[in-house]
JSON list of C-alpha atoms in Angstrom, two decimals:
[
{"chain": "A", "resi": 10, "resn": "UNK", "atom": "CA", "xyz": [39.46, -62.05, 36.64]},
{"chain": "A", "resi": 11, "resn": "UNK", "atom": "CA", "xyz": [38.79, -58.55, 35.24]},
{"chain": "A", "resi": 12, "resn": "UNK", "atom": "CA", "xyz": [41.12, -56.93, 37.82]},
{"chain": "A", "resi": 13, "resn": "UNK", "atom": "CA", "xyz": [43.77, -59.61, 36.84]},
{"chain": "A", "resi": 14, "resn": "UNK", "atom": "CA", "xyz": [43.45, -58.64, 33.30]},
{"chain": "A", "resi": 15, "resn": "UNK", "atom": "CA", "xyz": [43.83, -54.81, 33.88]},
{"chain": "A", "resi": 16, "resn": "UNK", "atom": "CA", "xyz": [46.79, -55.67, 36.39]},
{"chain": "A", "resi": 17, "resn": "UNK", "atom": "CA", "xyz": [48.51, -57.49, 33.29]},
{"chain": "A", "resi": 18, "resn": "UNK", "atom": "CA", "xyz": [47.79, -54.69, 30.90]},
{"chain": "A", "resi": 19, "resn": "UNK", "atom": "CA", "xyz": [49.23, -52.20, 33.31]},
{"chain": "A", "resi": 20, "resn": "UNK", "atom": "CA", "xyz": [52.40, -54.14, 33.86]},
{"chain": "A", "resi": 21, "resn": "UNK", "atom": "CA", "xyz": [52.81, -54.64, 30.06]},
{"chain": "A", "resi": 22, "resn": "UNK", "atom": "CA", "xyz": [52.76, -50.89, 29.45]},
{"chain": "A", "resi": 23, "resn": "UNK", "atom": "CA", "xyz": [54.64, -49.99, 32.63]},
{"chain": "A", "resi": 24, "resn": "UNK", "atom": "CA", "xyz": [57.51, -48.45, 30.86]},
{"chain": "A", "resi": 25, "resn": "UNK", "atom": "CA", "xyz": [55.68, -47.14, 27.84]},
{"chain": "A", "resi": 26, "resn": "UNK", "atom": "CA", "xyz": [55.84, -43.30, 28.97]},
{"chain": "A", "resi": 27, "resn": "UNK", "atom": "CA", "xyz": [59.68, -43.71, 29.93]},
{"chain": "A", "resi": 28, "resn": "UNK", "atom": "CA", "xyz": [60.38, -45.60, 26.38]},
{"chain": "A", "resi": 29, "resn": "UNK", "atom": "CA", "xyz": [58.31, -43.13, 24.33]},
{"chain": "A", "resi": 30, "resn": "UNK", "atom": "CA", "xyz": [59.85, -39.87, 26.07]},
{"chain": "A", "resi": 31, "resn": "UNK", "atom": "CA", "xyz": [63.38, -41.53, 25.28]},
{"chain": "A", "resi": 32, "resn": "UNK", "atom": "CA", "xyz": [62.46, -42.35, 21.64]},
{"chain": "A", "resi": 33, "resn": "UNK", "atom": "CA", "xyz": [61.25, -38.57, 21.23]},
{"chain": "A", "resi": 34, "resn": "UNK", "atom": "CA", "xyz": [64.53, -37.48, 22.65]},
{"chain": "A", "resi": 35, "resn": "UNK", "atom": "CA", "xyz": [66.61, -39.59, 20.18]},
{"chain": "A", "resi": 36, "resn": "UNK", "atom": "CA", "xyz": [64.38, -38.48, 17.30]},
{"chain": "A", "resi": 37, "resn": "UNK", "atom": "CA", "xyz": [64.53, -34.57, 18.19]},
{"chain": "A", "resi": 38, "resn": "UNK", "atom": "CA", "xyz": [68.12, -34.38, 19.45]},
{"chain": "A", "resi": 39, "resn": "UNK", "atom": "CA", "xyz": [69.62, -37.66, 18.46]},
{"chain": "A", "resi": 40, "resn": "UNK", "atom": "CA", "xyz": [73.15, -37.27, 19.99]},
{"chain": "A", "resi": 41, "resn": "UNK", "atom": "CA", "xyz": [71.81, -36.07, 23.38]},
{"chain": "A", "resi": 42, "resn": "UNK", "atom": "CA", "xyz": [68.98, -38.62, 23.27]},
{"chain": "A", "resi": 43, "resn": "UNK", "atom": "CA", "xyz": [71.59, -41.69, 23.00]},
{"chain": "A", "resi": 44, "resn": "UNK", "atom": "CA", "xyz": [73.11, -40.36, 25.66]},
{"chain": "A", "resi": 45, "resn": "UNK", "atom": "CA", "xyz": [70.11, -39.94, 27.80]},
{"chain": "A", "resi": 46, "resn": "UNK", "atom": "CA", "xyz": [68.80, -43.36, 26.96]},
{"chain": "A", "resi": 47, "resn": "UNK", "atom": "CA", "xyz": [72.03, -45.03, 28.44]},
{"chain": "A", "resi": 48, "resn": "UNK", "atom": "CA", "xyz": [72.01, -42.68, 31.49]},
{"chain": "A", "resi": 49, "resn": "UNK", "atom": "CA", "xyz": [68.59, -43.54, 32.26]},
{"chain": "A", "resi": 50, "resn": "UNK", "atom": "CA", "xyz": [69.88, -47.25, 32.90]},
{"chain": "A", "resi": 51, "resn": "UNK", "atom": "CA", "xyz": [66.64, -48.90, 32.41]},
{"chain": "A", "resi": 52, "resn": "UNK", "atom": "CA", "xyz": [67.57, -52.56, 31.43]},
{"chain": "A", "resi": 53, "resn": "UNK", "atom": "CA", "xyz": [66.82, -53.54, 27.53]},
{"chain": "A", "resi": 54, "resn": "UNK", "atom": "CA", "xyz": [64.87, -56.43, 28.49]},
{"chain": "A", "resi": 55, "resn": "UNK", "atom": "CA", "xyz": [62.41, -54.39, 30.20]},
{"chain": "A", "resi": 56, "resn": "UNK", "atom": "CA", "xyz": [62.28, -51.68, 27.67]},
{"chain": "A", "resi": 57, "resn": "UNK", "atom": "CA", "xyz": [61.65, -54.19, 25.09]},
{"chain": "A", "resi": 58, "resn": "UNK", "atom": "CA", "xyz": [58.80, -56.13, 26.81]},
{"chain": "A", "resi": 59, "resn": "UNK", "atom": "CA", "xyz": [57.17, -52.93, 28.37]},
{"chain": "A", "resi": 60, "resn": "UNK", "atom": "CA", "xyz": [58.09, -50.20, 26.01]},
{"chain": "A", "resi": 61, "resn": "UNK", "atom": "CA", "xyz": [59.09, -51.29, 22.63]},
{"chain": "A", "resi": 62, "resn": "UNK", "atom": "CA", "xyz": [56.42, -54.10, 21.99]},
{"chain": "A", "resi": 63, "resn": "UNK", "atom": "CA", "xyz": [53.46, -52.19, 23.53]},
{"chain": "A", "resi": 64, "resn": "UNK", "atom": "CA", "xyz": [54.70, -49.32, 21.11]},
{"chain": "A", "resi": 65, "resn": "UNK", "atom": "CA", "xyz": [54.87, -51.73, 17.92]},
{"chain": "A", "resi": 66, "resn": "UNK", "atom": "CA", "xyz": [51.28, -52.93, 18.96]},
{"chain": "A", "resi": 67, "resn": "UNK", "atom": "CA", "xyz": [49.86, -49.35, 18.75]},
{"chain": "A", "resi": 68, "resn": "UNK", "atom": "CA", "xyz": [51.60, -48.76, 15.59]},
{"chain": "A", "resi": 69, "resn": "UNK", "atom": "CA", "xyz": [50.28, -51.91, 14.22]},
{"chain": "A", "resi": 70, "resn": "UNK", "atom": "CA", "xyz": [46.79, -50.80, 15.39]},
{"chain": "A", "resi": 71, "resn": "UNK", "atom": "CA", "xyz": [47.19, -47.61, 13.43]},
{"chain": "A", "resi": 72, "resn": "UNK", "atom": "CA", "xyz": [47.11, -49.62, 10.32]},
{"chain": "A", "resi": 73, "resn": "UNK", "atom": "CA", "xyz": [43.51, -49.80, 10.79]},
{"chain": "A", "resi": 74, "resn": "UNK", "atom": "CA", "xyz": [43.03, -45.97, 10.53]},
{"chain": "A", "resi": 75, "resn": "UNK", "atom": "CA", "xyz": [43.09, -45.74, 6.73]},
{"chain": "A", "resi": 76, "resn": "UNK", "atom": "CA", "xyz": [39.55, -47.48, 6.76]},
{"chain": "A", "resi": 77, "resn": "UNK", "atom": "CA", "xyz": [38.33, -43.93, 8.20]},
{"chain": "A", "resi": 78, "resn": "UNK", "atom": "CA", "xyz": [39.83, -41.63, 5.54]},
{"chain": "A", "resi": 79, "resn": "UNK", "atom": "CA", "xyz": [40.60, -43.82, 2.48]},
{"chain": "A", "resi": 80, "resn": "UNK", "atom": "CA", "xyz": [37.69, -45.37, 0.61]},
{"chain": "A", "resi": 81, "resn": "UNK", "atom": "CA", "xyz": [40.19, -47.98, -1.37]},
{"chain": "A", "resi": 82, "resn": "UNK", "atom": "CA", "xyz": [41.04, -49.43, 1.95]},
{"chain": "A", "resi": 83, "resn": "UNK", "atom": "CA", "xyz": [39.72, -52.71, 2.84]},
{"chain": "A", "resi": 84, "resn": "UNK", "atom": "CA", "xyz": [39.47, -54.61, 6.46]},
{"chain": "A", "resi": 85, "resn": "UNK", "atom": "CA", "xyz": [41.62, -57.46, 5.10]},
{"chain": "A", "resi": 86, "resn": "UNK", "atom": "CA", "xyz": [44.20, -55.10, 3.64]},
{"chain": "A", "resi": 87, "resn": "UNK", "atom": "CA", "xyz": [44.47, -53.39, 6.82]},
{"chain": "A", "resi": 88, "resn": "UNK", "atom": "CA", "xyz": [44.50, -56.53, 8.92]},
{"chain": "A", "resi": 89, "resn": "UNK", "atom": "CA", "xyz": [47.37, -57.83, 6.87]},
{"chain": "A", "resi": 90, "resn": "UNK", "atom": "CA", "xyz": [49.31, -54.54, 7.25]},
{"chain": "A", "resi": 91, "resn": "UNK", "atom": "CA", "xyz": [48.73, -54.66, 11.08]},
{"chain": "A", "resi": 92, "resn": "UNK", "atom": "CA", "xyz": [50.01, -58.33, 11.37]},
{"chain": "A", "resi": 93, "resn": "UNK", "atom": "CA", "xyz": [52.99, -57.45, 8.82]},
{"chain": "A", "resi": 94, "resn": "UNK", "atom": "CA", "xyz": [53.99, -54.31, 11.05]},
{"chain": "A", "resi": 95, "resn": "UNK", "atom": "CA", "xyz": [53.93, -56.26, 14.27]},
{"chain": "A", "resi": 96, "resn": "UNK", "atom": "CA", "xyz": [55.86, -59.25, 12.99]},
{"chain": "A", "resi": 97, "resn": "UNK", "atom": "CA", "xyz": [58.21, -56.84, 10.83]},
{"chain": "A", "resi": 98, "resn": "UNK", "atom": "CA", "xyz": [59.35, -55.13, 13.86]},
{"chain": "A", "resi": 99, "resn": "UNK", "atom": "CA", "xyz": [59.35, -58.11, 16.42]},
{"chain": "A", "resi": 100, "resn": "UNK", "atom": "CA", "xyz": [61.47, -60.23, 13.89]},
{"chain": "A", "resi": 101, "resn": "UNK", "atom": "CA", "xyz": [63.53, -57.19, 12.80]},
{"chain": "A", "resi": 102, "resn": "UNK", "atom": "CA", "xyz": [64.66, -56.69, 16.46]},
{"chain": "A", "resi": 103, "resn": "UNK", "atom": "CA", "xyz": [65.71, -60.30, 17.00]},
{"chain": "A", "resi": 104, "resn": "UNK", "atom": "CA", "xyz": [67.36, -60.54, 13.63]},
{"chain": "A", "resi": 105, "resn": "UNK", "atom": "CA", "xyz": [69.08, -56.99, 13.81]},
{"chain": "A", "resi": 106, "resn": "UNK", "atom": "CA", "xyz": [70.59, -57.62, 17.20]},
{"chain": "A", "resi": 107, "resn": "UNK", "atom": "CA", "xyz": [71.93, -60.84, 16.06]},
{"chain": "A", "resi": 108, "resn": "UNK", "atom": "CA", "xyz": [73.48, -59.44, 12.75]},
{"chain": "A", "resi": 109, "resn": "UNK", "atom": "CA", "xyz": [74.77, -56.31, 14.11]},
{"chain": "A", "resi": 110, "resn": "UNK", "atom": "CA", "xyz": [76.31, -58.07, 17.22]},
{"chain": "A", "resi": 111, "resn": "UNK", "atom": "CA", "xyz": [78.10, -60.35, 14.63]},
{"chain": "A", "resi": 112, "resn": "UNK", "atom": "CA", "xyz": [79.13, -57.60, 12.04]},
{"chain": "A", "resi": 113, "resn": "UNK", "atom": "CA", "xyz": [80.14, -54.66, 14.09]},
{"chain": "A", "resi": 114, "resn": "UNK", "atom": "CA", "xyz": [83.49, -56.29, 15.16]},
{"chain": "A", "resi": 115, "resn": "UNK", "atom": "CA", "xyz": [84.40, -57.39, 12.00]},
{"chain": "A", "resi": 116, "resn": "UNK", "atom": "CA", "xyz": [83.37, -54.25, 10.06]},
{"chain": "A", "resi": 117, "resn": "UNK", "atom": "CA", "xyz": [85.07, -51.88, 12.60]},
{"chain": "A", "resi": 118, "resn": "UNK", "atom": "CA", "xyz": [87.96, -54.06, 13.36]},
{"chain": "A", "resi": 119, "resn": "UNK", "atom": "CA", "xyz": [90.75, -53.37, 15.64]},
{"chain": "A", "resi": 120, "resn": "UNK", "atom": "CA", "xyz": [90.08, -53.97, 19.50]},
{"chain": "A", "resi": 121, "resn": "UNK", "atom": "CA", "xyz": [86.71, -52.57, 19.29]},
{"chain": "A", "resi": 122, "resn": "UNK", "atom": "CA", "xyz": [83.98, -54.15, 21.41]},
{"chain": "A", "resi": 123, "resn": "UNK", "atom": "CA", "xyz": [80.61, -53.11, 22.25]},
{"chain": "A", "resi": 124, "resn": "UNK", "atom": "CA", "xyz": [78.45, -54.67, 25.03]},
{"chain": "A", "resi": 125, "resn": "UNK", "atom": "CA", "xyz": [75.33, -56.61, 24.13]},
{"chain": "A", "resi": 126, "resn": "UNK", "atom": "CA", "xyz": [73.21, -54.02, 26.03]},
{"chain": "A", "resi": 127, "resn": "UNK", "atom": "CA", "xyz": [74.48, -51.18, 23.89]},
{"chain": "A", "resi": 128, "resn": "UNK", "atom": "CA", "xyz": [73.79, -53.03, 20.62]},
{"chain": "A", "resi": 129, "resn": "UNK", "atom": "CA", "xyz": [70.42, -53.99, 21.92]},
{"chain": "A", "resi": 130, "resn": "UNK", "atom": "CA", "xyz": [69.66, -50.46, 22.85]},
{"chain": "A", "resi": 131, "resn": "UNK", "atom": "CA", "xyz": [70.95, -49.30, 19.45]},
{"chain": "A", "resi": 132, "resn": "UNK", "atom": "CA", "xyz": [68.68, -51.50, 17.43]},
{"chain": "A", "resi": 133, "resn": "UNK", "atom": "CA", "xyz": [65.66, -51.09, 19.92]},
{"chain": "A", "resi": 134, "resn": "UNK", "atom": "CA", "xyz": [65.53, -47.34, 19.37]},
{"chain": "A", "resi": 135, "resn": "UNK", "atom": "CA", "xyz": [66.53, -47.37, 15.58]},
{"chain": "A", "resi": 136, "resn": "UNK", "atom": "CA", "xyz": [63.72, -49.82, 14.93]},
{"chain": "A", "resi": 137, "resn": "UNK", "atom": "CA", "xyz": [61.36, -47.69, 17.04]},
{"chain": "A", "resi": 138, "resn": "UNK", "atom": "CA", "xyz": [62.11, -44.60, 15.00]},
{"chain": "A", "resi": 139, "resn": "UNK", "atom": "CA", "xyz": [61.24, -46.35, 11.84]},
{"chain": "A", "resi": 140, "resn": "UNK", "atom": "CA", "xyz": [57.99, -47.49, 13.58]},
{"chain": "A", "resi": 141, "resn": "UNK", "atom": "CA", "xyz": [57.31, -44.03, 14.49]},
{"chain": "A", "resi": 142, "resn": "UNK", "atom": "CA", "xyz": [57.48, -43.04, 11.01]},
{"chain": "A", "resi": 143, "resn": "UNK", "atom": "CA", "xyz": [55.01, -45.65, 10.00]},
{"chain": "A", "resi": 144, "resn": "UNK", "atom": "CA", "xyz": [52.68, -44.50, 12.71]},
{"chain": "A", "resi": 145, "resn": "UNK", "atom": "CA", "xyz": [52.75, -40.99, 11.20]},
{"chain": "A", "resi": 146, "resn": "UNK", "atom": "CA", "xyz": [52.24, -42.33, 7.79]},
{"chain": "A", "resi": 147, "resn": "UNK", "atom": "CA", "xyz": [49.12, -44.20, 9.28]},
{"chain": "A", "resi": 148, "resn": "UNK", "atom": "CA", "xyz": [47.39, -41.46, 10.93]},
{"chain": "A", "resi": 149, "resn": "UNK", "atom": "CA", "xyz": [48.10, -38.87, 7.95]},
{"chain": "A", "resi": 150, "resn": "UNK", "atom": "CA", "xyz": [45.10, -38.81, 5.51]},
{"chain": "A", "resi": 151, "resn": "UNK", "atom": "CA", "xyz": [47.08, -37.40, 2.66]},
{"chain": "A", "resi": 152, "resn": "UNK", "atom": "CA", "xyz": [50.51, -38.58, 1.35]},
{"chain": "A", "resi": 153, "resn": "UNK", "atom": "CA", "xyz": [53.13, -36.12, 1.90]},
{"chain": "A", "resi": 154, "resn": "UNK", "atom": "CA", "xyz": [56.49, -36.01, -0.03]},
{"chain": "A", "resi": 155, "resn": "UNK", "atom": "CA", "xyz": [57.98, -35.10, 3.33]},
{"chain": "A", "resi": 156, "resn": "UNK", "atom": "CA", "xyz": [57.01, -38.43, 4.74]},
{"chain": "A", "resi": 157, "resn": "UNK", "atom": "CA", "xyz": [58.83, -40.32, 1.94]},
{"chain": "A", "resi": 158, "resn": "UNK", "atom": "CA", "xyz": [62.09, -38.44, 3.05]},
{"chain": "A", "resi": 159, "resn": "UNK", "atom": "CA", "xyz": [61.88, -39.19, 6.59]},
{"chain": "A", "resi": 160, "resn": "UNK", "atom": "CA", "xyz": [63.49, -42.32, 6.40]},
{"chain": "A", "resi": 161, "resn": "UNK", "atom": "CA", "xyz": [66.83, -40.59, 5.48]},
{"chain": "A", "resi": 162, "resn": "UNK", "atom": "CA", "xyz": [66.51, -38.74, 8.73]},
{"chain": "A", "resi": 163, "resn": "UNK", "atom": "CA", "xyz": [66.87, -42.34, 10.48]},
{"chain": "A", "resi": 164, "resn": "UNK", "atom": "CA", "xyz": [70.39, -42.50, 8.89]},
{"chain": "A", "resi": 165, "resn": "UNK", "atom": "CA", "xyz": [71.38, -39.41, 10.65]},
{"chain": "A", "resi": 166, "resn": "UNK", "atom": "CA", "xyz": [70.00, -40.66, 13.93]},
{"chain": "A", "resi": 167, "resn": "UNK", "atom": "CA", "xyz": [72.19, -43.69, 13.62]},
{"chain": "A", "resi": 168, "resn": "UNK", "atom": "CA", "xyz": [75.23, -41.67, 12.62]},
{"chain": "A", "resi": 169, "resn": "UNK", "atom": "CA", "xyz": [74.75, -39.65, 15.88]},
{"chain": "A", "resi": 170, "resn": "UNK", "atom": "CA", "xyz": [74.69, -43.08, 17.78]},
{"chain": "A", "resi": 171, "resn": "UNK", "atom": "CA", "xyz": [78.34, -43.61, 16.73]},
{"chain": "A", "resi": 172, "resn": "UNK", "atom": "CA", "xyz": [79.29, -41.38, 19.47]},
{"chain": "A", "resi": 173, "resn": "UNK", "atom": "CA", "xyz": [77.15, -43.32, 21.84]},
{"chain": "A", "resi": 174, "resn": "UNK", "atom": "CA", "xyz": [78.75, -46.49, 20.70]},
{"chain": "A", "resi": 175, "resn": "UNK", "atom": "CA", "xyz": [82.28, -44.75, 21.03]},
{"chain": "A", "resi": 176, "resn": "UNK", "atom": "CA", "xyz": [83.09, -45.99, 17.42]},
{"chain": "A", "resi": 177, "resn": "UNK", "atom": "CA", "xyz": [86.55, -44.59, 16.10]},
{"chain": "A", "resi": 178, "resn": "UNK", "atom": "CA", "xyz": [86.27, -41.47, 13.97]},
{"chain": "A", "resi": 179, "resn": "UNK", "atom": "CA", "xyz": [87.66, -43.12, 10.91]},
{"chain": "A", "resi": 180, "resn": "UNK", "atom": "CA", "xyz": [85.21, -46.03, 11.17]},
{"chain": "A", "resi": 181, "resn": "UNK", "atom": "CA", "xyz": [81.88, -44.25, 11.48]},
{"chain": "A", "resi": 182, "resn": "UNK", "atom": "CA", "xyz": [80.76, -44.74, 8.02]},
{"chain": "A", "resi": 183, "resn": "UNK", "atom": "CA", "xyz": [81.49, -48.57, 8.28]},
{"chain": "A", "resi": 184, "resn": "UNK", "atom": "CA", "xyz": [79.45, -48.46, 11.59]},
{"chain": "A", "resi": 185, "resn": "UNK", "atom": "CA", "xyz": [76.53, -46.56, 9.70]},
{"chain": "A", "resi": 186, "resn": "UNK", "atom": "CA", "xyz": [76.36, -49.07, 6.90]},
{"chain": "A", "resi": 187, "resn": "UNK", "atom": "CA", "xyz": [76.50, -52.01, 9.15]},
{"chain": "A", "resi": 188, "resn": "UNK", "atom": "CA", "xyz": [73.70, -50.54, 11.28]},
{"chain": "A", "resi": 189, "resn": "UNK", "atom": "CA", "xyz": [71.52, -49.41, 8.35]},
{"chain": "A", "resi": 190, "resn": "UNK", "atom": "CA", "xyz": [71.82, -52.99, 6.68]},
{"chain": "A", "resi": 191, "resn": "UNK", "atom": "CA", "xyz": [71.43, -54.86, 9.74]},
{"chain": "A", "resi": 192, "resn": "UNK", "atom": "CA", "xyz": [68.18, -52.89, 10.93]},
{"chain": "A", "resi": 193, "resn": "UNK", "atom": "CA", "xyz": [66.56, -52.50, 7.36]},
{"chain": "A", "resi": 194, "resn": "UNK", "atom": "CA", "xyz": [67.12, -55.74, 5.71]},
{"chain": "A", "resi": 195, "resn": "UNK", "atom": "CA", "xyz": [64.96, -57.86, 8.03]},
{"chain": "A", "resi": 196, "resn": "UNK", "atom": "CA", "xyz": [62.21, -55.15, 7.90]},
{"chain": "A", "resi": 197, "resn": "UNK", "atom": "CA", "xyz": [62.37, -55.24, 4.04]},
{"chain": "A", "resi": 198, "resn": "UNK", "atom": "CA", "xyz": [62.12, -58.79, 3.68]},
{"chain": "A", "resi": 199, "resn": "UNK", "atom": "CA", "xyz": [59.20, -59.22, 6.14]},
{"chain": "A", "resi": 200, "resn": "UNK", "atom": "CA", "xyz": [57.48, -56.31, 4.10]},
{"chain": "A", "resi": 201, "resn": "UNK", "atom": "CA", "xyz": [58.01, -57.86, 0.84]},
{"chain": "A", "resi": 202, "resn": "UNK", "atom": "CA", "xyz": [56.71, -61.23, 1.99]},
{"chain": "A", "resi": 203, "resn": "UNK", "atom": "CA", "xyz": [53.56, -59.74, 3.21]},
{"chain": "A", "resi": 204, "resn": "UNK", "atom": "CA", "xyz": [53.24, -57.52, 0.01]},
{"chain": "A", "resi": 205, "resn": "UNK", "atom": "CA", "xyz": [53.08, -60.68, -2.01]},
{"chain": "A", "resi": 206, "resn": "UNK", "atom": "CA", "xyz": [50.38, -62.16, 0.30]},
{"chain": "A", "resi": 207, "resn": "UNK", "atom": "CA", "xyz": [48.27, -59.16, -0.28]},
{"chain": "A", "resi": 208, "resn": "UNK", "atom": "CA", "xyz": [48.38, -59.24, -3.86]}
]
């Protein structure tokens, strides 16, 4: 039983190093990073189950770190934060892929088409970038103004994805708005729901 459990854990995290490496490439050098994620040709479904979900689980666990360095933190509050993070990024992925797949064709117009694989990959790494910011915020014992500004960098990451998605130059702003709204809105709604529970 013990060896079975270890084997299951290893299988669940099999693509975690690959996923995390590609995520860092997208964050550090977005345009080249988006190109490299597609060139790696790892199926999105495998990245989702063996990379993204384990990464989100790690980010959710990091919600307990404030118990170490912040006296005002409570175990109940941290537990709600952890649950909120995991549900937020899980539901966010499902909702954003559906919304963006529906919106892109209508927003960009013309004969533009994007494969479901490309849309899923865009959502996966965009949300993972936002989750990475949550992780950095959780492990940082002091509140830095820079951390509050970092979500704006995600907008730049999405803008650079327009080349990866082969969006016409005159439609990149519409692509940016559609992607930001599709990815951020579900996260925001789940966050508000758990914030109300935590009051």
